[in-house]
Amino acid sequence: MFENVLTYPRPRLLESLIAHMGTDEVKVLTGVRRCGKSTLLRMFADRLRANGIAESNLFFKQLDAAGLPFDYAARDLYEELSAAYRAADKNGTFVILLDEVQEVAGWEKVVRRFQTQPDTDIYLTGSNAMLLSGELATYIAGRYVEIPVYPFSFEEYVSCRALQDESSDSPDVLLADYMRYGGMPALLAMGPANESRAAEVLDAIFNTIVVKDVASRYGIRDLATFDKIARYLFATSGNLFSVRRIVNTLKSSGVVISPQTLDEQIRMLEQAFVIYAAEQSGLRGKQILRPQRKYYPVDNGFRNYALGFAGVDAGFQLEGIVYMELLRRGWTVHVGALPTGEVDFVARRGSAMRYVQVTASMADEATRERELAPLRAVGDSFPKVVVTLEPYGVGTTQDGIAVIRAVDWLLDVDGDMGDR
């Protein structure tokens, strides 16, 4: 048994890193703070050591470490790397692993210089999307590969709970816990969660994100308003978002903010990987001139954290979990807009496409017809799926729509919706 769930190897992510070993691209692990990027990088370093890479050829630097000097700069990083490179065994590959690189201004110039050195393999982690959209992309001319890292999937959550000797809990019980508290590794490392522990851990993570990855980076001074915006997005995830409606809601509570500022602050949350957007996409050839979006927190624990763990809206909670799972499995996800309805998710991956509806229950006939009607209205032959919490009505309808229990779909990561 692992003494600490934070050492859970996350084999799919680790194998993805291993598959990119020795390539010319800079490997960039991106994701919200505290989702496990640093641990994954350390485990990868351990795998390299086990495979025979000499310690002198491994350079690992955590750039948000508490002991790092306040004035640590790109020049310091360059000098350390240069000294390590000179001391490395030139018969082997020199591997650079830099954790939270966005903490050092000018780091991208250092990375570019070492990318041009022979037999050098570079891996980075970062907690802000500007990592890829700014200087890095310019300096390395697109020669990078992004490896998204998310909080634990339900499959990983089940494995971790088993390591904690909680394997006697049924998958349905574990899914209820996962829906309520989420899969942030820091929370799971403390054992089975409860409300007070979840609130404490998620509050600490959220405040770190706000202060370190958003407010300090973008110079936000009105943290109270920013906090309200983030919590509102968490609490209302799964609803189509209207900037004007939110501006009016805030105004009624005494908070004045312009639509432009609201848009900018939402974008900052996206760049910190704390929320993700699914934009409307017209189906059956109907284009949407002004598409709206749905926003989902990176982890369902944040939704319940914003709602005081009230446990309401099981359908919306499940919707957020399904959305993030689709992203984990490599799908690009939109909201499907029809003239008289909506398909929750239109998932695309290469030439493949899937239509996905999400509902808490299919037991009631009226609800069943409401969920199936948009899928039937699409009219093409791509697979159509309904993911539901309850076991009632599962199977395949006469017109070929698969109705799947959420617990089965989430664990079947290599099935039809999750083939990699």
Short mmCIF file of C-alpha atoms in Angstrom, two decimals:
data_model
loop_
_atom_site.label_atom_id
_atom_site.label_comp_id
_atom_site.label_asym_id
_atom_site.label_seq_id
_atom_site.Cartn_x
_atom_site.Cartn_y
_atom_site.Cartn_z
CA MET A 1 0.00 0.00 0.00
CA PHE A 2 1.23 3.51 -0.78
CA GLU A 3 1.58 5.55 2.41
CA ASN A 4 0.74 8.71 0.49
CA VAL A 5 -1.77 8.86 -2.34
CA LEU A 6 0.32 11.64 -3.87
CA THR A 7 2.73 8.87 -4.96
CA TYR A 8 0.03 7.14 -7.00
CA PRO A 9 1.81 6.65 -10.34
CA ARG A 10 -0.99 7.78 -12.71
CA PRO A 11 0.22 5.26 -15.30
CA ARG A 12 -1.57 6.77 -18.30
CA LEU A 13 0.08 10.16 -17.81
CA LEU A 14 3.44 8.62 -16.99
CA GLU A 15 3.33 6.49 -20.13
CA SER A 16 2.48 9.59 -22.17
CA LEU A 17 5.65 11.26 -20.89
CA ILE A 18 7.71 8.15 -21.59
CA ALA A 19 6.34 7.99 -25.13
CA HIS A 20 7.75 11.48 -25.79
CA MET A 21 11.25 10.73 -24.45
CA GLY A 22 14.07 11.71 -26.73
CA THR A 23 12.01 13.84 -29.10
CA ASP A 24 13.13 17.33 -30.13
CA GLU A 25 10.00 19.02 -28.74
CA VAL A 26 9.86 20.66 -25.34
CA LYS A 27 7.37 18.64 -23.28
CA VAL A 28 5.03 20.94 -21.36
CA LEU A 29 2.75 19.63 -18.59
CA THR A 30 -0.07 22.12 -18.04
CA GLY A 31 -2.86 22.22 -15.51
CA VAL A 32 -4.35 23.92 -12.49
CA ARG A 33 -2.11 24.32 -9.47
CA ARG A 34 -2.02 21.30 -7.10
CA CYS A 35 -3.42 18.85 -9.67
CA GLY A 36 -0.32 16.64 -9.51
CA LYS A 37 2.07 18.01 -12.14
CA SER A 38 5.04 18.29 -9.77
CA THR A 39 4.53 14.79 -8.41
CA LEU A 40 4.25 13.41 -11.93
CA LEU A 41 7.52 15.11 -12.88
CA ARG A 42 9.26 13.60 -9.85
CA MET A 43 7.91 10.14 -10.66
CA PHE A 44 9.15 10.55 -14.21
CA ALA A 45 12.60 11.44 -12.86
CA ASP A 46 12.49 8.29 -10.72
CA ARG A 47 11.60 6.24 -13.80
CA LEU A 48 14.57 7.74 -15.67
CA ARG A 49 16.88 6.82 -12.79
CA ALA A 50 15.49 3.30 -12.77
CA ASN A 51 16.20 3.10 -16.50
CA GLY A 52 19.86 3.93 -15.92
CA ILE A 53 20.15 7.68 -16.48
CA ALA A 54 22.95 9.01 -14.28
CA GLU A 55 22.10 11.53 -11.55
CA SER A 56 24.59 13.94 -13.13
CA ASN A 57 22.42 13.98 -16.26
CA LEU A 58 19.21 14.93 -14.44
CA PHE A 59 18.51 18.57 -13.61
CA PHE A 60 15.32 19.01 -11.54
CA LYS A 61 14.35 22.47 -10.29
CA GLN A 62 11.14 23.44 -8.49
CA LEU A 63 10.82 27.13 -9.29
CA ASP A 64 8.07 27.91 -6.78
CA ALA A 65 9.92 26.28 -3.86
CA ALA A 66 9.79 28.13 -0.55
CA GLY A 67 13.60 28.21 -0.24
CA LEU A 68 14.24 29.84 -3.61
CA PRO A 69 15.70 33.39 -3.31
CA PHE A 70 13.18 36.18 -3.93
CA ASP A 71 15.43 37.67 -6.63
CA TYR A 72 16.00 34.36 -8.44
CA ALA A 73 15.99 35.23 -12.15
CA ALA A 74 16.55 33.75 -15.59
CA ARG A 75 20.28 34.42 -15.35
CA ASP A 76 20.50 32.34 -12.16
CA LEU A 77 18.65 29.50 -13.85
CA TYR A 78 20.90 29.71 -16.90
CA GLU A 79 24.07 29.60 -14.80
CA GLU A 80 22.84 26.60 -12.80
CA LEU A 81 21.85 24.74 -15.96
CA SER A 82 25.15 25.59 -17.68
CA ALA A 83 27.16 24.24 -14.75
CA ALA A 84 25.06 21.05 -14.65
CA TYR A 85 25.38 20.61 -18.42
CA ARG A 86 29.17 20.90 -18.26
CA ALA A 87 29.31 18.29 -15.49
CA ALA A 88 26.98 15.83 -17.27
CA ASP A 89 28.15 12.62 -18.93
CA LYS A 90 28.34 13.54 -22.61
CA ASN A 91 27.73 9.92 -23.58
CA GLY A 92 24.17 10.20 -22.30
CA THR A 93 21.18 12.51 -22.64
CA PHE A 94 20.99 15.60 -20.41
CA VAL A 95 17.43 15.80 -19.06
CA ILE A 96 16.03 19.13 -17.83
CA LEU A 97 12.93 19.10 -15.60
CA LEU A 98 11.65 22.55 -14.59
CA ASP A 99 8.61 22.75 -12.32
CA GLU A 100 6.31 25.84 -12.40
CA VAL A 101 8.53 27.70 -14.85
CA GLN A 102 6.21 30.71 -15.07
CA GLU A 103 7.59 31.81 -11.68
CA VAL A 104 10.86 32.96 -13.32
CA ALA A 105 10.65 35.89 -15.72
CA GLY A 106 12.58 35.22 -18.93
CA TRP A 107 12.72 31.46 -18.45
CA GLU A 108 11.72 30.87 -22.08
CA LYS A 109 15.02 32.33 -23.34
CA VAL A 110 16.90 29.87 -21.15
CA VAL A 111 14.83 26.96 -22.44
CA ARG A 112 15.44 28.01 -26.05
CA ARG A 113 19.22 28.07 -25.56
CA PHE A 114 19.30 24.58 -24.12
CA GLN A 115 16.87 23.24 -26.69
CA THR A 116 19.54 23.88 -29.31
CA GLN A 117 22.11 21.79 -27.41
CA PRO A 118 22.63 18.22 -28.66
CA ASP A 119 21.30 15.28 -26.63
CA THR A 120 19.13 17.48 -24.41
CA ASP A 121 15.60 16.53 -23.39
CA ILE A 122 13.40 19.21 -21.77
CA TYR A 123 10.26 18.86 -19.62
CA LEU A 124 8.35 21.76 -18.07
CA THR A 125 5.30 22.22 -15.90
CA GLY A 126 3.18 25.35 -15.64
CA SER A 127 -0.05 26.59 -14.08
CA ASN A 128 -0.96 29.27 -16.59
CA ALA A 129 -2.00 29.00 -20.24
CA MET A 130 0.19 32.00 -21.08
CA LEU A 131 2.98 29.45 -20.92
CA LEU A 132 2.05 28.34 -24.43
CA SER A 133 0.36 31.39 -25.90
CA GLY A 134 3.15 33.87 -25.22
CA GLU A 135 6.92 33.94 -25.44
CA LEU A 136 7.49 30.18 -25.37
CA ALA A 137 5.63 29.64 -28.63
CA THR A 138 7.60 32.47 -30.22
CA TYR A 139 11.01 31.35 -29.03
CA ILE A 140 10.76 27.67 -29.86
CA ALA A 141 8.77 28.14 -33.08
CA GLY A 142 6.07 25.63 -32.22
CA ARG A 143 8.51 22.90 -31.23
CA TYR A 144 6.66 21.79 -28.12
CA VAL A 145 4.03 19.25 -27.14
CA GLU A 146 1.43 20.01 -24.48
CA ILE A 147 0.43 17.24 -22.06
CA PRO A 148 -2.63 18.37 -20.07
CA VAL A 149 -2.77 17.23 -16.45
CA TYR A 150 -6.10 17.29 -14.61
CA PRO A 151 -7.14 16.32 -11.08
CA PHE A 152 -7.77 12.62 -10.55
CA SER A 153 -10.28 11.00 -12.88
CA PHE A 154 -12.86 8.72 -11.30
CA GLU A 155 -10.81 5.72 -12.41
CA GLU A 156 -7.76 7.14 -10.62
CA TYR A 157 -9.91 8.06 -7.62
CA VAL A 158 -11.13 4.47 -7.28
CA SER A 159 -7.54 3.17 -7.52
CA CYS A 160 -6.37 5.59 -4.86
CA ARG A 161 -9.18 4.74 -2.48
CA ALA A 162 -8.26 1.08 -2.91
CA LEU A 163 -4.69 1.94 -1.88
CA GLN A 164 -6.14 3.48 1.27
CA ASP A 165 -7.82 0.17 2.18
CA GLU A 166 -11.21 1.58 1.27
CA SER A 167 -11.71 -0.89 -1.55
CA SER A 168 -14.73 -2.42 0.19
CA ASP A 169 -16.78 0.64 -0.80
CA SER A 170 -18.85 0.00 -3.92
CA PRO A 171 -18.21 2.04 -7.08
CA ASP A 172 -21.57 3.76 -6.55
CA VAL A 173 -20.57 4.91 -3.06
CA LEU A 174 -17.21 6.09 -4.36
CA LEU A 175 -18.88 8.00 -7.20
CA ALA A 176 -21.12 9.79 -4.68
CA ASP A 177 -18.00 10.87 -2.75
CA TYR A 178 -16.21 11.86 -5.96
CA MET A 179 -19.16 13.95 -7.09
CA ARG A 180 -19.35 15.70 -3.74
CA TYR A 181 -15.70 16.39 -2.96
CA GLY A 182 -13.88 16.03 -6.26
CA GLY A 183 -10.52 14.49 -7.09
CA MET A 184 -7.85 17.04 -6.14
CA PRO A 185 -4.84 14.91 -5.08
CA ALA A 186 -4.14 17.03 -1.99
CA LEU A 187 -7.60 16.27 -0.63
CA LEU A 188 -7.42 12.56 -1.33
CA ALA A 189 -3.98 12.29 0.26
CA MET A 190 -5.59 13.00 3.64
CA GLY A 191 -7.86 9.96 3.46
CA PRO A 192 -11.58 9.79 2.72
CA ALA A 193 -12.90 13.35 2.61
CA ASN A 194 -15.51 15.08 4.70
CA GLU A 195 -17.04 18.53 4.34
CA SER A 196 -14.76 20.40 6.73
CA ARG A 197 -11.58 18.89 5.33
CA ALA A 198 -12.73 19.41 1.74
CA ALA A 199 -13.64 23.04 2.44
CA GLU A 200 -10.25 23.67 4.06
CA VAL A 201 -8.20 22.08 1.28
CA LEU A 202 -10.19 23.50 -1.63
CA ASP A 203 -10.24 26.97 -0.07
CA ALA A 204 -6.45 26.89 0.30
CA ILE A 205 -5.99 25.73 -3.31
CA PHE A 206 -8.44 28.30 -4.65
CA ASN A 207 -6.83 31.16 -2.70
CA THR A 208 -3.39 30.13 -3.95
CA ILE A 209 -4.66 30.15 -7.53
CA VAL A 210 -6.30 33.56 -7.09
CA VAL A 211 -3.28 35.17 -5.45
CA LYS A 212 -0.35 33.51 -7.29
CA ASP A 213 -1.74 32.67 -10.72
CA VAL A 214 -4.24 35.45 -11.31
CA ALA A 215 -4.16 38.50 -9.03
CA SER A 216 -0.38 38.96 -8.89
CA ARG A 217 0.10 38.11 -12.55
CA TYR A 218 -2.59 40.46 -13.87
CA GLY A 219 -2.57 43.11 -11.16
CA ILE A 220 -6.12 42.57 -9.87
CA ARG A 221 -6.75 44.71 -6.81
CA ASP A 222 -10.44 44.09 -6.19
CA LEU A 223 -10.06 40.52 -5.00
CA ALA A 224 -13.50 40.48 -3.39
CA THR A 225 -15.28 41.00 -6.71
CA PHE A 226 -12.99 38.54 -8.47
CA ASP A 227 -13.74 35.96 -5.78
CA LYS A 228 -17.50 36.47 -6.28
CA ILE A 229 -17.16 35.99 -10.05
CA ALA A 230 -15.22 32.74 -9.63
CA ARG A 231 -17.62 31.32 -7.07
CA TYR A 232 -20.60 32.27 -9.24
CA LEU A 233 -19.10 30.42 -12.20
CA PHE A 234 -18.46 27.36 -10.02
CA ALA A 235 -21.96 27.36 -8.54
CA THR A 236 -23.78 27.85 -11.87
CA SER A 237 -21.64 25.53 -13.99
CA GLY A 238 -23.63 23.81 -16.70
CA ASN A 239 -25.84 26.83 -17.39
CA LEU A 240 -25.47 28.92 -20.53
CA PHE A 241 -23.57 32.01 -19.50
CA SER A 242 -24.68 35.58 -20.16
CA VAL A 243 -22.23 38.39 -19.39
CA ARG A 244 -24.99 40.97 -19.15
CA ARG A 245 -26.98 38.87 -16.69
CA ILE A 246 -23.96 38.44 -14.42
CA VAL A 247 -23.17 42.15 -14.59
CA ASN A 248 -26.75 42.91 -13.53
CA THR A 249 -26.64 40.30 -10.74
CA LEU A 250 -23.46 41.79 -9.32
CA LYS A 251 -24.88 45.31 -9.65
CA SER A 252 -27.94 44.33 -7.61
CA SER A 253 -25.60 43.23 -4.81
CA GLY A 254 -23.69 46.51 -4.90
CA VAL A 255 -20.80 45.41 -7.13
CA VAL A 256 -20.21 47.50 -10.26
CA ILE A 257 -18.22 45.87 -13.05
CA SER A 258 -18.18 46.42 -16.80
CA PRO A 259 -18.88 43.60 -19.27
CA GLN A 260 -15.36 44.01 -20.65
CA THR A 261 -13.75 43.63 -17.21
CA LEU A 262 -15.93 40.60 -16.48
CA ASP A 263 -14.86 38.98 -19.75
CA GLU A 264 -11.20 39.68 -18.96
CA GLN A 265 -11.42 38.17 -15.48
CA ILE A 266 -13.16 35.05 -16.77
CA ARG A 267 -10.37 34.66 -19.31
CA MET A 268 -7.84 34.90 -16.46
CA LEU A 269 -9.58 32.02 -14.68
CA GLU A 270 -9.43 30.01 -17.90
CA GLN A 271 -5.72 30.75 -18.29
CA ALA A 272 -5.15 29.48 -14.74
CA PHE A 273 -6.91 26.22 -15.77
CA VAL A 274 -9.48 26.60 -12.98
CA ILE A 275 -12.46 26.78 -15.36
CA TYR A 276 -13.05 25.43 -18.87
CA ALA A 277 -15.49 26.67 -21.49
CA ALA A 278 -17.74 24.70 -23.84
CA GLU A 279 -19.02 26.94 -26.63
CA GLN A 280 -22.29 26.43 -28.48
CA SER A 281 -22.01 24.92 -31.93
CA GLY A 282 -24.83 24.86 -34.47
CA LEU A 283 -26.04 21.42 -35.57
CA ARG A 284 -27.83 20.40 -38.78
CA GLY A 285 -26.09 23.17 -40.71
CA LYS A 286 -27.50 25.95 -38.55
CA GLN A 287 -24.81 28.45 -37.62
CA ILE A 288 -24.89 30.48 -34.41
CA LEU A 289 -23.84 34.09 -34.90
CA ARG A 290 -23.40 34.84 -31.20
CA PRO A 291 -22.61 31.55 -29.46
CA GLN A 292 -22.95 31.35 -25.71
CA ARG A 293 -20.80 29.23 -23.45
CA LYS A 294 -21.09 26.92 -20.51
CA TYR A 295 -18.33 27.01 -17.92
CA TYR A 296 -17.19 24.08 -15.81
CA PRO A 297 -14.73 24.00 -12.89
CA VAL A 298 -11.67 21.84 -13.41
CA ASP A 299 -12.82 19.72 -10.46
CA ASN A 300 -16.37 19.15 -9.25
CA GLY A 301 -15.24 19.77 -5.68
CA PHE A 302 -15.00 23.47 -6.50
CA ARG A 303 -18.67 23.55 -7.53
CA ASN A 304 -19.78 22.08 -4.22
CA TYR A 305 -17.26 24.21 -2.33
CA ALA A 306 -18.97 27.31 -3.75
CA LEU A 307 -22.38 25.93 -2.74
CA GLY A 308 -21.38 24.92 0.78
CA PHE A 309 -21.51 21.22 -0.16
CA ALA A 310 -25.29 21.36 -0.35
CA GLY A 311 -25.27 18.38 -2.74
CA VAL A 312 -27.90 19.89 -5.03
CA ASP A 313 -28.33 19.61 -8.81
CA ALA A 314 -26.95 16.10 -9.29
CA GLY A 315 -27.54 16.41 -13.04
CA PHE A 316 -25.37 19.53 -13.32
CA GLN A 317 -22.70 17.95 -11.13
CA LEU A 318 -22.57 14.88 -13.33
CA GLU A 319 -22.49 17.08 -16.41
CA GLY A 320 -19.32 18.77 -15.20
CA ILE A 321 -17.69 15.43 -14.41
CA VAL A 322 -18.55 14.04 -17.86
CA TYR A 323 -17.27 17.20 -19.56
CA MET A 324 -13.87 17.01 -17.82
CA GLU A 325 -13.65 13.27 -18.52
CA LEU A 326 -14.19 13.91 -22.22
CA LEU A 327 -11.30 16.39 -22.15
CA ARG A 328 -9.10 13.84 -20.37
CA ARG A 329 -9.82 11.35 -23.11
CA GLY A 330 -8.70 13.78 -25.79
CA TRP A 331 -12.03 15.02 -27.14
CA THR A 332 -12.76 18.62 -28.14
CA VAL A 333 -16.16 19.45 -26.67
CA HIS A 334 -18.93 21.88 -27.69
CA VAL A 335 -22.54 22.39 -26.68
CA GLY A 336 -24.83 21.28 -29.52
CA ALA A 337 -27.51 23.85 -30.41
CA LEU A 338 -30.67 22.77 -32.23
CA PRO A 339 -33.61 24.95 -33.28
CA THR A 340 -35.79 23.42 -30.56
CA GLY A 341 -33.35 21.91 -28.10
CA GLU A 342 -29.79 21.21 -27.04
CA VAL A 343 -27.37 18.30 -27.03
CA ASP A 344 -25.28 18.60 -23.89
CA PHE A 345 -21.99 17.74 -25.59
CA VAL A 346 -20.76 17.31 -29.13
CA ALA A 347 -17.36 15.61 -28.80
CA ARG A 348 -14.86 15.54 -31.68
CA ARG A 349 -11.50 13.80 -31.92
CA GLY A 350 -9.96 13.67 -35.36
CA SER A 351 -12.61 12.31 -37.72
CA ALA A 352 -14.60 10.75 -34.85
CA MET A 353 -17.62 12.44 -33.33
CA ARG A 354 -20.00 11.56 -30.49
CA TYR A 355 -23.18 13.15 -29.13
CA VAL A 356 -23.56 12.94 -25.35
CA GLN A 357 -26.52 13.72 -23.12
CA VAL A 358 -26.13 13.77 -19.34
CA THR A 359 -28.96 13.29 -16.82
CA ALA A 360 -29.30 12.21 -13.21
CA SER A 361 -32.12 9.77 -14.01
CA MET A 362 -33.93 8.14 -16.92
CA ALA A 363 -36.57 6.46 -14.74
CA ASP A 364 -39.36 8.91 -15.52
CA GLU A 365 -40.75 8.47 -19.03
CA ALA A 366 -41.10 12.21 -19.61
CA THR A 367 -37.46 12.77 -18.62
CA ARG A 368 -36.35 9.88 -20.81
CA GLU A 369 -38.09 11.33 -23.86
CA ARG A 370 -36.74 14.81 -23.10
CA GLU A 371 -33.16 13.50 -23.06
CA LEU A 372 -33.54 11.29 -26.13
CA ALA A 373 -35.38 13.85 -28.31
CA PRO A 374 -32.35 16.11 -29.08
CA LEU A 375 -30.23 13.09 -30.03
CA ARG A 376 -32.93 11.83 -32.36
CA ALA A 377 -33.24 15.30 -33.90
CA VAL A 378 -29.57 15.41 -34.94
CA GLY A 379 -30.21 13.00 -37.75
CA ASP A 380 -26.70 11.77 -38.64
CA SER A 381 -25.13 8.37 -37.97
CA PHE A 382 -22.47 9.27 -35.41
CA PRO A 383 -22.79 7.42 -32.08
CA LYS A 384 -25.16 8.91 -29.51
CA VAL A 385 -24.91 8.29 -25.78
CA VAL A 386 -26.89 9.17 -22.66
CA VAL A 387 -24.88 9.03 -19.41
CA THR A 388 -27.07 8.66 -16.31
CA LEU A 389 -26.55 8.07 -12.60
CA GLU A 390 -29.29 5.51 -12.10
CA PRO A 391 -29.53 1.96 -13.51
CA TYR A 392 -33.06 2.40 -14.87
CA GLY A 393 -33.46 2.19 -18.63
CA VAL A 394 -29.83 1.40 -19.48
CA GLY A 395 -29.13 -0.40 -22.72
CA THR A 396 -29.61 0.53 -26.34
CA THR A 397 -32.80 2.06 -27.70
CA GLN A 398 -34.46 0.80 -30.87
CA ASP A 399 -32.92 3.67 -32.80
CA GLY A 400 -29.39 2.89 -31.58
CA ILE A 401 -28.90 5.38 -28.70
CA ALA A 402 -26.79 3.90 -25.90
CA VAL A 403 -27.93 4.62 -22.34
CA ILE A 404 -25.01 4.02 -19.97
CA ARG A 405 -24.64 4.25 -16.20
CA ALA A 406 -22.18 6.98 -15.25
CA VAL A 407 -20.18 4.70 -12.97
CA ASP A 408 -19.65 2.23 -15.84
CA TRP A 409 -18.82 4.90 -18.42
CA LEU A 410 -16.32 6.65 -16.14
CA LEU A 411 -14.49 3.40 -15.40
CA ASP A 412 -14.53 2.17 -19.01
CA VAL A 413 -11.81 4.55 -20.14
CA ASP A 414 -10.80 2.29 -23.03
CA GLY A 415 -14.36 1.74 -24.26
CA ASP A 416 -16.09 3.23 -27.28
CA MET A 417 -16.15 6.78 -25.92
CA GLY A 418 -12.66 6.54 -24.48
CA ASP A 419 -10.55 4.64 -27.01
CA ARG A 420 -7.12 6.25 -27.12
#
